[in-house]
mmCIF file of C-alpha atoms in Angstrom:
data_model
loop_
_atom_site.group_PDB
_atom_site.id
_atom_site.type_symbol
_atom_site.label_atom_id
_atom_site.label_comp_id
_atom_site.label_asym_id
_atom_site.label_seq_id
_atom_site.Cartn_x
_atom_site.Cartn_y
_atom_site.Cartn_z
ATOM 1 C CA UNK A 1 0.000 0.000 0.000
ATOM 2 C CA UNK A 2 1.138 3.640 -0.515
ATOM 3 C CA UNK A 3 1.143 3.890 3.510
ATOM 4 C CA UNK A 4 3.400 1.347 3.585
ATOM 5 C CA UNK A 5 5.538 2.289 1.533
ATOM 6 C CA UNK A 6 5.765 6.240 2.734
ATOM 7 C CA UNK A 7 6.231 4.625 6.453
ATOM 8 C CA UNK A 8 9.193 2.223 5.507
ATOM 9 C CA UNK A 9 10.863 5.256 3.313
ATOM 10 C CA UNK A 10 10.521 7.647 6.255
ATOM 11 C CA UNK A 11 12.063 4.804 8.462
ATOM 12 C CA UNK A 12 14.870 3.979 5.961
ATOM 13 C CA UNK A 13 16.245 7.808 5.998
ATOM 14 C CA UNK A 14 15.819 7.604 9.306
ATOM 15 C CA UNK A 15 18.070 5.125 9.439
ATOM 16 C CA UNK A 16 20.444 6.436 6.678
ATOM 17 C CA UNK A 17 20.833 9.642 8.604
ATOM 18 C CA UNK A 18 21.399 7.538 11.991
ATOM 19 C CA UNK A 19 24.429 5.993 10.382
ATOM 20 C CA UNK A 20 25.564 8.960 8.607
ATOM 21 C CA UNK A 21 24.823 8.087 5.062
ATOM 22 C CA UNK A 22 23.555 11.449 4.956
ATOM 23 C CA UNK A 23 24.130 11.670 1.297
ATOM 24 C CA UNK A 24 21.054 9.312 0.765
ATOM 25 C CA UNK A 25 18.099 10.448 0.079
ATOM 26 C CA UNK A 26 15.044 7.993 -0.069
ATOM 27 C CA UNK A 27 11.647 9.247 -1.870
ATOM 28 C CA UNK A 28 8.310 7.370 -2.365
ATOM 29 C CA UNK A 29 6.034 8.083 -5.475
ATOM 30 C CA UNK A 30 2.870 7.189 -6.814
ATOM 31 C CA UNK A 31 2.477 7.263 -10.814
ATOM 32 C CA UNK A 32 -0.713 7.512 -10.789
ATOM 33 C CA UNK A 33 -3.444 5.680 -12.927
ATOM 34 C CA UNK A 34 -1.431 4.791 -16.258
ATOM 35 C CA UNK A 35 -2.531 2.405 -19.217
ATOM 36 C CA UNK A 36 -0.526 -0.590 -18.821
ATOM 37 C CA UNK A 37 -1.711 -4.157 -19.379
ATOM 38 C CA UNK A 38 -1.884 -4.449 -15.993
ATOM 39 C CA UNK A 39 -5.433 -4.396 -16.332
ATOM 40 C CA UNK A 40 -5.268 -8.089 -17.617
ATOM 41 C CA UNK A 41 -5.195 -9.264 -14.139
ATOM 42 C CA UNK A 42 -9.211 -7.570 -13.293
ATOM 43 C CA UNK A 43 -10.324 -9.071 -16.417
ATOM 44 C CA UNK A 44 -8.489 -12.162 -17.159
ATOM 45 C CA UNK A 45 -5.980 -12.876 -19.675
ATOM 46 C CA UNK A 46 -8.313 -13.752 -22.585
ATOM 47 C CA UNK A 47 -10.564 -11.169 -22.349
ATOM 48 C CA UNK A 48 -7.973 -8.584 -21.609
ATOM 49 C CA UNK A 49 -6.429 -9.363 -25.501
ATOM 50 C CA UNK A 50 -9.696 -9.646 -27.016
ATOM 51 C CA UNK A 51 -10.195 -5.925 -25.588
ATOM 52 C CA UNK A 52 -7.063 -4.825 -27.703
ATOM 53 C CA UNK A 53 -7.279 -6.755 -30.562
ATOM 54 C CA UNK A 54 -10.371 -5.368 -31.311
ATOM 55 C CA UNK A 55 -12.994 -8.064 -30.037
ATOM 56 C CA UNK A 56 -16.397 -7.123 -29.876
ATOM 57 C CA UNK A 57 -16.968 -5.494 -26.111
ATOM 58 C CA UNK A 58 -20.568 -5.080 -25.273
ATOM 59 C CA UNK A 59 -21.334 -1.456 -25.854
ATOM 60 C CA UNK A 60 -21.588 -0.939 -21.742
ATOM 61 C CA UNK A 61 -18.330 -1.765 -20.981
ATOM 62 C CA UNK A 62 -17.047 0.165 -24.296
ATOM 63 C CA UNK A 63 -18.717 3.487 -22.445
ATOM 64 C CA UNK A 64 -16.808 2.325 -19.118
ATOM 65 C CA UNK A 65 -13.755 1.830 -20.937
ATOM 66 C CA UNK A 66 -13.580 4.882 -22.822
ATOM 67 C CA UNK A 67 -14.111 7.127 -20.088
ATOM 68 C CA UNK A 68 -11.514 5.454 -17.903
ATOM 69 C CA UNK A 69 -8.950 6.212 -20.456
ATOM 70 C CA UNK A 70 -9.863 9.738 -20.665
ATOM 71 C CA UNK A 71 -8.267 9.755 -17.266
ATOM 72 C CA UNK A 72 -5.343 7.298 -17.128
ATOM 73 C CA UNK A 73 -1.811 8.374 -18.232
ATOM 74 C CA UNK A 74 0.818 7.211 -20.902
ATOM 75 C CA UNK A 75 3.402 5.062 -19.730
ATOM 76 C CA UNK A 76 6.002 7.928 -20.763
ATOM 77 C CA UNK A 77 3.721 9.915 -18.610
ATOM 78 C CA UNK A 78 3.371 7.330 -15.789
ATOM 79 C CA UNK A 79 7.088 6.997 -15.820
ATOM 80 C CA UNK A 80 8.325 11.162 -15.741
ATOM 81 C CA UNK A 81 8.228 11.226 -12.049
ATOM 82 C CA UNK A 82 10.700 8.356 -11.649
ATOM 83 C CA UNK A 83 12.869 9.499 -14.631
ATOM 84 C CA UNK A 84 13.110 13.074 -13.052
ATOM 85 C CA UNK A 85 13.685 11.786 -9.359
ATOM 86 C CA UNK A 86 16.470 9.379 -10.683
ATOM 87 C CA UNK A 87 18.160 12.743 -13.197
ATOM 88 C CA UNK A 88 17.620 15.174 -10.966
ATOM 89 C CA UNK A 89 18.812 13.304 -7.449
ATOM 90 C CA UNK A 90 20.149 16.722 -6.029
ATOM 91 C CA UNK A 91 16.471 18.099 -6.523
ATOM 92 C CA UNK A 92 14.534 15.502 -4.236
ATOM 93 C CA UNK A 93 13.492 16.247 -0.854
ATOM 94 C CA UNK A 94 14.595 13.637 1.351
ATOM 95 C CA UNK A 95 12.082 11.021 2.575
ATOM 96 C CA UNK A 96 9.457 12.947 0.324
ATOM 97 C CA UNK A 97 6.316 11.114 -1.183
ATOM 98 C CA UNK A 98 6.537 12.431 -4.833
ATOM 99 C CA UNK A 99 3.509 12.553 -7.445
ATOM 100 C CA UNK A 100 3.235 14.287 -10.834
ATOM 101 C CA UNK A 101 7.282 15.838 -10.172
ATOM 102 C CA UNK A 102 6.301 17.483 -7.077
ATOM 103 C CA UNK A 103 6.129 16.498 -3.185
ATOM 104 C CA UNK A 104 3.488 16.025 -1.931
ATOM 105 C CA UNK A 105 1.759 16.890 1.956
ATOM 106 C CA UNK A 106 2.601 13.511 4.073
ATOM 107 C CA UNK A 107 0.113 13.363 6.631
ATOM 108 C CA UNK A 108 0.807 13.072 10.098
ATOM 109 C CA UNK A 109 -0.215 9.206 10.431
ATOM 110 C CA UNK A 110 2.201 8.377 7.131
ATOM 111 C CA UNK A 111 5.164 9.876 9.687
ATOM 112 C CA UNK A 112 4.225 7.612 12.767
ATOM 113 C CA UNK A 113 7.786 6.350 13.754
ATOM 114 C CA UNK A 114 6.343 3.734 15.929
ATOM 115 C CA UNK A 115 4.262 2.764 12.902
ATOM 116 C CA UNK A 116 7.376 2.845 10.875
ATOM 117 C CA UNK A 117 9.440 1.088 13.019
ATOM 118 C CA UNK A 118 7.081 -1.825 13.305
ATOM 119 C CA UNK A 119 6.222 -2.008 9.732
ATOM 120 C CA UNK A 120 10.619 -2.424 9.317
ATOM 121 C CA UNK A 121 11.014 -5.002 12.031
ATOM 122 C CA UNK A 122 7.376 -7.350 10.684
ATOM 123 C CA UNK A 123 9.471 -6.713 6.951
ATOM 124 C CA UNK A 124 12.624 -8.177 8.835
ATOM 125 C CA UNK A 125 11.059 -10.861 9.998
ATOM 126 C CA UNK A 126 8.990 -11.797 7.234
ATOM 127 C CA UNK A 127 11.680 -11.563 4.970
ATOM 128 C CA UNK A 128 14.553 -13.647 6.998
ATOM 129 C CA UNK A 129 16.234 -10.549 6.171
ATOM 130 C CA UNK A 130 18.142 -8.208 8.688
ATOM 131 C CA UNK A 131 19.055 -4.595 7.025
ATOM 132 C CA UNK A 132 20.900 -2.393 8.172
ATOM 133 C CA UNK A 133 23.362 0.788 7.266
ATOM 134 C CA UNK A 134 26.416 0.966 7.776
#
């Protein structure tokens, strides 16, 4: 989930900045809705190519589909905000949570260091992985 993933950044820089590595800076983004074939796991592999190979799509779902894409990015445009983040390191905010180039407001629960913390240890130990910075 996006909390997750804004807790366990905030608790890896955390921990990078603990151990000095205060060079690295960690950042969390969300690409928003783009039009991959990802959507071939809601509808099934066989209906999900008979969708773009033209099939015939009752005119319902046609309606649905078109309006969704009115609202889903390109995969160029999906991508920008990693491509800039990973050009431009000097211009990220460290431990920022990044969408359409910019950083975004982190509410207060997202920065729970307890939360955090919990989240790294249960990923520890469901991993069989220890982490840490050195």
């Amino acid at each position: 989930s996006k909390l997750s993933n804004i807790l366990f950044t905030q608790e890896l820089q955390r921990r990078a900045d603990a151990s000095g590595n205060t060079w690295l800076k960690t950042v969390v983004l969300h690409p928003g809705a783009v039009g991959t074939d990802l959507g071939r796991n809601l509808v099934g592999e066989e209906k999900w190519n008979e969708l773009k190979n033209g099939g015939e799509v009752p005119p319902l779902q046609m309606a649905f589909l078109n309006i969704l894409n009115r609202f889903v990015k390109t995969v160029e445009d999906g991508a920008s905000t990693q491509v800039f983040l990973a050009a431009e390191p000097g211009s990220a905010t460290k431990a920022a949570f990044y969408t359409d180039l910019k950083p975004q407001k982190i509410q207060k629960f997202a920065k729970d260091e307890t939360a955090a913390k919990q989240l790294w240890a249960k990923s520890e130990e469901l991993s069989g992985v220890s982490f840490e910075l050195k």
